[in-house]
Amino acid sequence: MLQLILGGARSGKSRLAEKLALDSHLQVTYIATSQPLDGEMNERVAHHRARRPAEWALIEEPIELARVLRESARAERCLLVDCLTLWMTNLLMLDDAKRLNVEREALLDCLASLPGEIIFVSNETGMGVVPLGELTRRYVDEAGWLHQALAERCQRVVLTVAGLPLTLKGTAL
């Protein structure tokens, strides 16, 4: 099963995804896409790390998400990817402008063949004011297009607001 958990900052999306992974009763591998490049991001990573069960495996991969999913997916495993918008940001910041399209297409192309459960967490950024800068407008556009394409392929899509899940597609939580 493929699931997409969307929400704003501090909406409870990661906590919900972690609960779903735990409730799957499968082996869990947490795939972290962040690159803690400053003190504040280090604190966020530490907070997430402290909340996760010790027996969960961890893979840190900021760029090649499709490769990691293909290598790690198993029928008896739940993969939790947190988060897609950080992954996309990492790609946007590369010197290679084509890499985002290559990696996004690789991700979307591999989903149908992946066994097990996969839970994607991502920030919903398209519900606010359109940003002024070119890079931030591209970020919002790219995130929106990625979410649409992923939601089309997922069996369940949930929007999380104030810690409350609203099921947009699939079986309600």
mmCIF file of C-alpha atoms in Angstrom:
data_model
loop_
_atom_site.group_PDB
_atom_site.id
_atom_site.type_symbol
_atom_site.label_atom_id
_atom_site.label_comp_id
_atom_site.label_asym_id
_atom_site.label_seq_id
_atom_site.Cartn_x
_atom_site.Cartn_y
_atom_site.Cartn_z
ATOM 1 C CA MET A 1 0.000 0.000 0.000
ATOM 2 C CA LEU A 2 1.191 3.490 -0.856
ATOM 3 C CA GLN A 3 0.156 6.336 1.446
ATOM 4 C CA LEU A 4 0.743 10.079 1.240
ATOM 5 C CA ILE A 5 0.446 12.144 4.425
ATOM 6 C CA LEU A 6 0.308 15.881 3.756
ATOM 7 C CA GLY A 7 0.162 18.802 6.158
ATOM 8 C CA GLY A 8 1.641 22.123 7.097
ATOM 9 C CA ALA A 9 4.481 22.732 9.521
ATOM 10 C CA ARG A 10 3.772 21.175 12.923
ATOM 11 C CA SER A 11 0.472 19.733 11.694
ATOM 12 C CA GLY A 12 1.118 16.257 13.121
ATOM 13 C CA LYS A 13 1.851 14.629 9.764
ATOM 14 C CA SER A 14 5.090 12.922 10.864
ATOM 15 C CA ARG A 15 3.526 11.711 14.113
ATOM 16 C CA LEU A 16 0.594 10.239 12.148
ATOM 17 C CA ALA A 17 2.938 8.554 9.658
ATOM 18 C CA GLU A 18 4.965 7.063 12.515
ATOM 19 C CA LYS A 19 1.762 5.711 14.109
ATOM 20 C CA LEU A 20 0.680 4.159 10.811
ATOM 21 C CA ALA A 21 4.109 2.557 10.401
ATOM 22 C CA LEU A 22 3.950 1.162 13.948
ATOM 23 C CA ASP A 23 0.384 -0.086 13.419
ATOM 24 C CA SER A 24 1.456 -1.932 10.254
ATOM 25 C CA HIS A 25 3.204 -4.543 12.462
ATOM 26 C CA LEU A 26 5.884 -4.801 9.782
ATOM 27 C CA GLN A 27 9.606 -4.140 10.050
ATOM 28 C CA VAL A 28 9.999 -0.386 9.681
ATOM 29 C CA THR A 29 12.736 1.460 7.860
ATOM 30 C CA TYR A 30 12.705 5.228 8.251
ATOM 31 C CA ILE A 31 14.104 7.039 5.214
ATOM 32 C CA ALA A 32 15.228 10.527 6.185
ATOM 33 C CA THR A 33 15.754 13.016 3.375
ATOM 34 C CA SER A 34 16.870 15.995 5.440
ATOM 35 C CA GLN A 35 20.358 17.373 5.516
ATOM 36 C CA PRO A 36 20.836 18.939 8.953
ATOM 37 C CA LEU A 37 22.986 21.859 7.882
ATOM 38 C CA ASP A 38 22.290 24.167 10.813
ATOM 39 C CA GLY A 39 21.529 24.080 14.532
ATOM 40 C CA GLU A 40 17.767 24.419 14.139
ATOM 41 C CA MET A 41 17.593 21.543 11.674
ATOM 42 C CA ASN A 42 19.799 19.449 13.970
ATOM 43 C CA GLU A 43 17.221 20.027 16.727
ATOM 44 C CA ARG A 44 14.382 18.921 14.447
ATOM 45 C CA VAL A 45 16.271 15.767 13.493
ATOM 46 C CA ALA A 46 17.017 15.007 17.157
ATOM 47 C CA HIS A 47 13.325 15.448 18.015
ATOM 48 C CA HIS A 48 12.265 13.016 15.270
ATOM 49 C CA ARG A 49 14.999 10.555 16.231
ATOM 50 C CA ALA A 50 13.982 10.556 19.916
ATOM 51 C CA ARG A 51 10.362 9.844 19.014
ATOM 52 C CA ARG A 52 11.117 6.803 16.823
ATOM 53 C CA PRO A 53 11.298 3.269 18.209
ATOM 54 C CA ALA A 54 14.891 2.078 18.614
ATOM 55 C CA GLU A 55 14.291 -1.056 16.518
ATOM 56 C CA TRP A 56 13.452 0.918 13.375
ATOM 57 C CA ALA A 57 16.161 0.924 10.756
ATOM 58 C CA LEU A 58 17.320 4.272 9.410
ATOM 59 C CA ILE A 59 18.509 5.268 5.946
ATOM 60 C CA GLU A 60 19.583 8.845 5.308
ATOM 61 C CA GLU A 61 19.302 9.737 1.626
ATOM 62 C CA PRO A 62 18.858 13.328 0.463
ATOM 63 C CA ILE A 63 18.885 12.752 -3.322
ATOM 64 C CA GLU A 64 18.462 9.199 -4.704
ATOM 65 C CA LEU A 65 15.110 8.302 -3.174
ATOM 66 C CA ALA A 66 13.924 5.968 -5.949
ATOM 67 C CA ARG A 67 17.122 3.916 -5.697
ATOM 68 C CA VAL A 68 16.740 3.559 -1.927
ATOM 69 C CA LEU A 69 13.089 2.552 -2.263
ATOM 70 C CA ARG A 70 13.904 -0.098 -4.876
ATOM 71 C CA GLU A 71 16.727 -1.476 -2.726
ATOM 72 C CA SER A 72 14.788 -1.423 0.560
ATOM 73 C CA ALA A 73 11.179 -2.331 -0.229
ATOM 74 C CA ARG A 74 10.117 -5.816 0.897
ATOM 75 C CA ALA A 75 6.721 -7.440 1.421
ATOM 76 C CA GLU A 76 7.410 -7.688 5.160
ATOM 77 C CA ARG A 77 8.619 -4.092 5.491
ATOM 78 C CA CYS A 78 7.093 -0.645 5.897
ATOM 79 C CA LEU A 79 9.147 2.233 4.532
ATOM 80 C CA LEU A 80 8.458 5.671 5.969
ATOM 81 C CA VAL A 81 9.840 8.531 3.868
ATOM 82 C CA ASP A 82 10.084 11.852 5.717
ATOM 83 C CA CYS A 83 9.903 14.135 3.876
ATOM 84 C CA LEU A 84 9.336 14.669 0.170
ATOM 85 C CA THR A 85 9.524 18.448 0.211
ATOM 86 C CA LEU A 86 12.939 18.357 1.894
ATOM 87 C CA TRP A 87 14.033 15.832 -0.740
ATOM 88 C CA MET A 88 12.725 18.119 -3.469
ATOM 89 C CA THR A 89 14.506 21.112 -1.906
ATOM 90 C CA ASN A 90 17.783 19.178 -1.906
ATOM 91 C CA LEU A 91 17.317 18.564 -5.627
ATOM 92 C CA LEU A 92 16.379 22.178 -6.362
ATOM 93 C CA MET A 93 19.584 23.350 -4.683
ATOM 94 C CA LEU A 94 21.871 21.215 -6.860
ATOM 95 C CA ASP A 95 23.873 22.792 -9.675
ATOM 96 C CA ASP A 96 22.262 20.290 -12.083
ATOM 97 C CA ALA A 97 18.868 21.788 -13.033
ATOM 98 C CA LYS A 98 17.748 18.558 -14.755
ATOM 99 C CA ARG A 99 18.329 16.321 -11.733
ATOM 100 C CA LEU A 100 14.960 17.129 -10.116
ATOM 101 C CA ASN A 101 13.056 15.893 -13.167
ATOM 102 C CA VAL A 102 15.217 12.771 -13.449
ATOM 103 C CA GLU A 103 14.819 11.840 -9.769
ATOM 104 C CA ARG A 104 11.092 12.698 -9.663
ATOM 105 C CA GLU A 105 10.388 10.529 -12.720
ATOM 106 C CA ALA A 106 12.469 7.689 -11.257
ATOM 107 C CA LEU A 107 10.410 7.905 -8.066
ATOM 108 C CA LEU A 108 7.056 7.943 -9.837
ATOM 109 C CA ASP A 109 8.095 5.159 -12.229
ATOM 110 C CA CYS A 110 9.188 2.741 -9.493
ATOM 111 C CA LEU A 111 6.139 3.024 -7.221
ATOM 112 C CA ALA A 112 3.902 0.448 -8.923
ATOM 113 C CA SER A 113 6.518 -2.284 -8.576
ATOM 114 C CA LEU A 114 7.416 -1.759 -4.911
ATOM 115 C CA PRO A 115 6.305 -4.442 -2.439
ATOM 116 C CA GLY A 116 5.277 -3.790 1.158
ATOM 117 C CA GLU A 117 3.924 -0.592 2.640
ATOM 118 C CA ILE A 118 5.305 2.825 1.851
ATOM 119 C CA ILE A 119 4.301 5.986 3.682
ATOM 120 C CA PHE A 120 5.343 9.351 2.271
ATOM 121 C CA VAL A 121 5.279 12.515 4.384
ATOM 122 C CA SER A 122 5.272 15.891 2.683
ATOM 123 C CA ASN A 123 4.577 19.539 3.443
ATOM 124 C CA GLU A 124 1.469 21.018 1.872
ATOM 125 C CA THR A 125 2.761 24.376 0.683
ATOM 126 C CA GLY A 126 0.200 25.393 -1.918
ATOM 127 C CA MET A 127 -2.493 26.695 0.431
ATOM 128 C CA GLY A 128 -0.905 30.043 1.219
ATOM 129 C CA VAL A 129 0.257 33.196 -0.471
ATOM 130 C CA VAL A 130 2.238 32.790 -3.689
ATOM 131 C CA PRO A 131 5.879 33.573 -2.797
ATOM 132 C CA LEU A 132 7.686 36.523 -4.363
ATOM 133 C CA GLY A 133 10.976 34.888 -5.352
ATOM 134 C CA GLU A 134 11.493 32.754 -8.451
ATOM 135 C CA LEU A 135 13.019 29.829 -6.522
ATOM 136 C CA THR A 136 10.250 29.765 -3.914
ATOM 137 C CA ARG A 137 7.550 29.953 -6.613
ATOM 138 C CA ARG A 138 9.232 27.047 -8.399
ATOM 139 C CA TYR A 139 9.368 25.135 -5.094
ATOM 140 C CA VAL A 140 5.608 25.588 -4.538
ATOM 141 C CA ASP A 141 4.858 24.615 -8.151
ATOM 142 C CA GLU A 142 7.115 21.555 -8.078
ATOM 143 C CA ALA A 143 5.686 20.414 -4.734
ATOM 144 C CA GLY A 144 2.145 20.762 -6.054
ATOM 145 C CA TRP A 145 2.901 18.782 -9.195
ATOM 146 C CA LEU A 146 4.720 16.083 -7.202
ATOM 147 C CA HIS A 147 1.831 15.775 -4.740
ATOM 148 C CA GLN A 148 -0.723 15.482 -7.555
ATOM 149 C CA ALA A 149 1.264 12.764 -9.330
ATOM 150 C CA LEU A 150 1.918 10.881 -6.101
ATOM 151 C CA ALA A 151 -1.688 11.170 -4.889
ATOM 152 C CA GLU A 152 -2.815 9.636 -8.166
ATOM 153 C CA ARG A 153 -0.653 6.581 -7.469
ATOM 154 C CA CYS A 154 -1.338 6.215 -3.735
ATOM 155 C CA GLN A 155 -4.157 4.132 -2.283
ATOM 156 C CA ARG A 156 -4.571 6.530 0.663
ATOM 157 C CA VAL A 157 -3.983 10.288 0.867
ATOM 158 C CA VAL A 158 -4.431 12.129 4.167
ATOM 159 C CA LEU A 159 -4.283 15.835 4.969
ATOM 160 C CA THR A 160 -3.296 16.502 8.571
ATOM 161 C CA VAL A 161 -4.352 19.733 10.267
ATOM 162 C CA ALA A 162 -3.864 20.475 13.986
ATOM 163 C CA GLY A 163 -3.040 16.816 14.561
ATOM 164 C CA LEU A 164 -6.296 15.662 12.976
ATOM 165 C CA PRO A 165 -6.256 13.459 9.871
ATOM 166 C CA LEU A 166 -8.681 14.154 7.037
ATOM 167 C CA THR A 167 -8.706 11.291 4.550
ATOM 168 C CA LEU A 168 -8.837 12.644 1.016
ATOM 169 C CA LYS A 169 -8.558 9.310 -0.763
ATOM 170 C CA GLY A 170 -8.942 5.688 0.344
ATOM 171 C CA THR A 171 -9.996 4.119 3.611
ATOM 172 C CA ALA A 172 -10.589 6.619 6.401
ATOM 173 C CA LEU A 173 -8.318 6.476 9.437
#
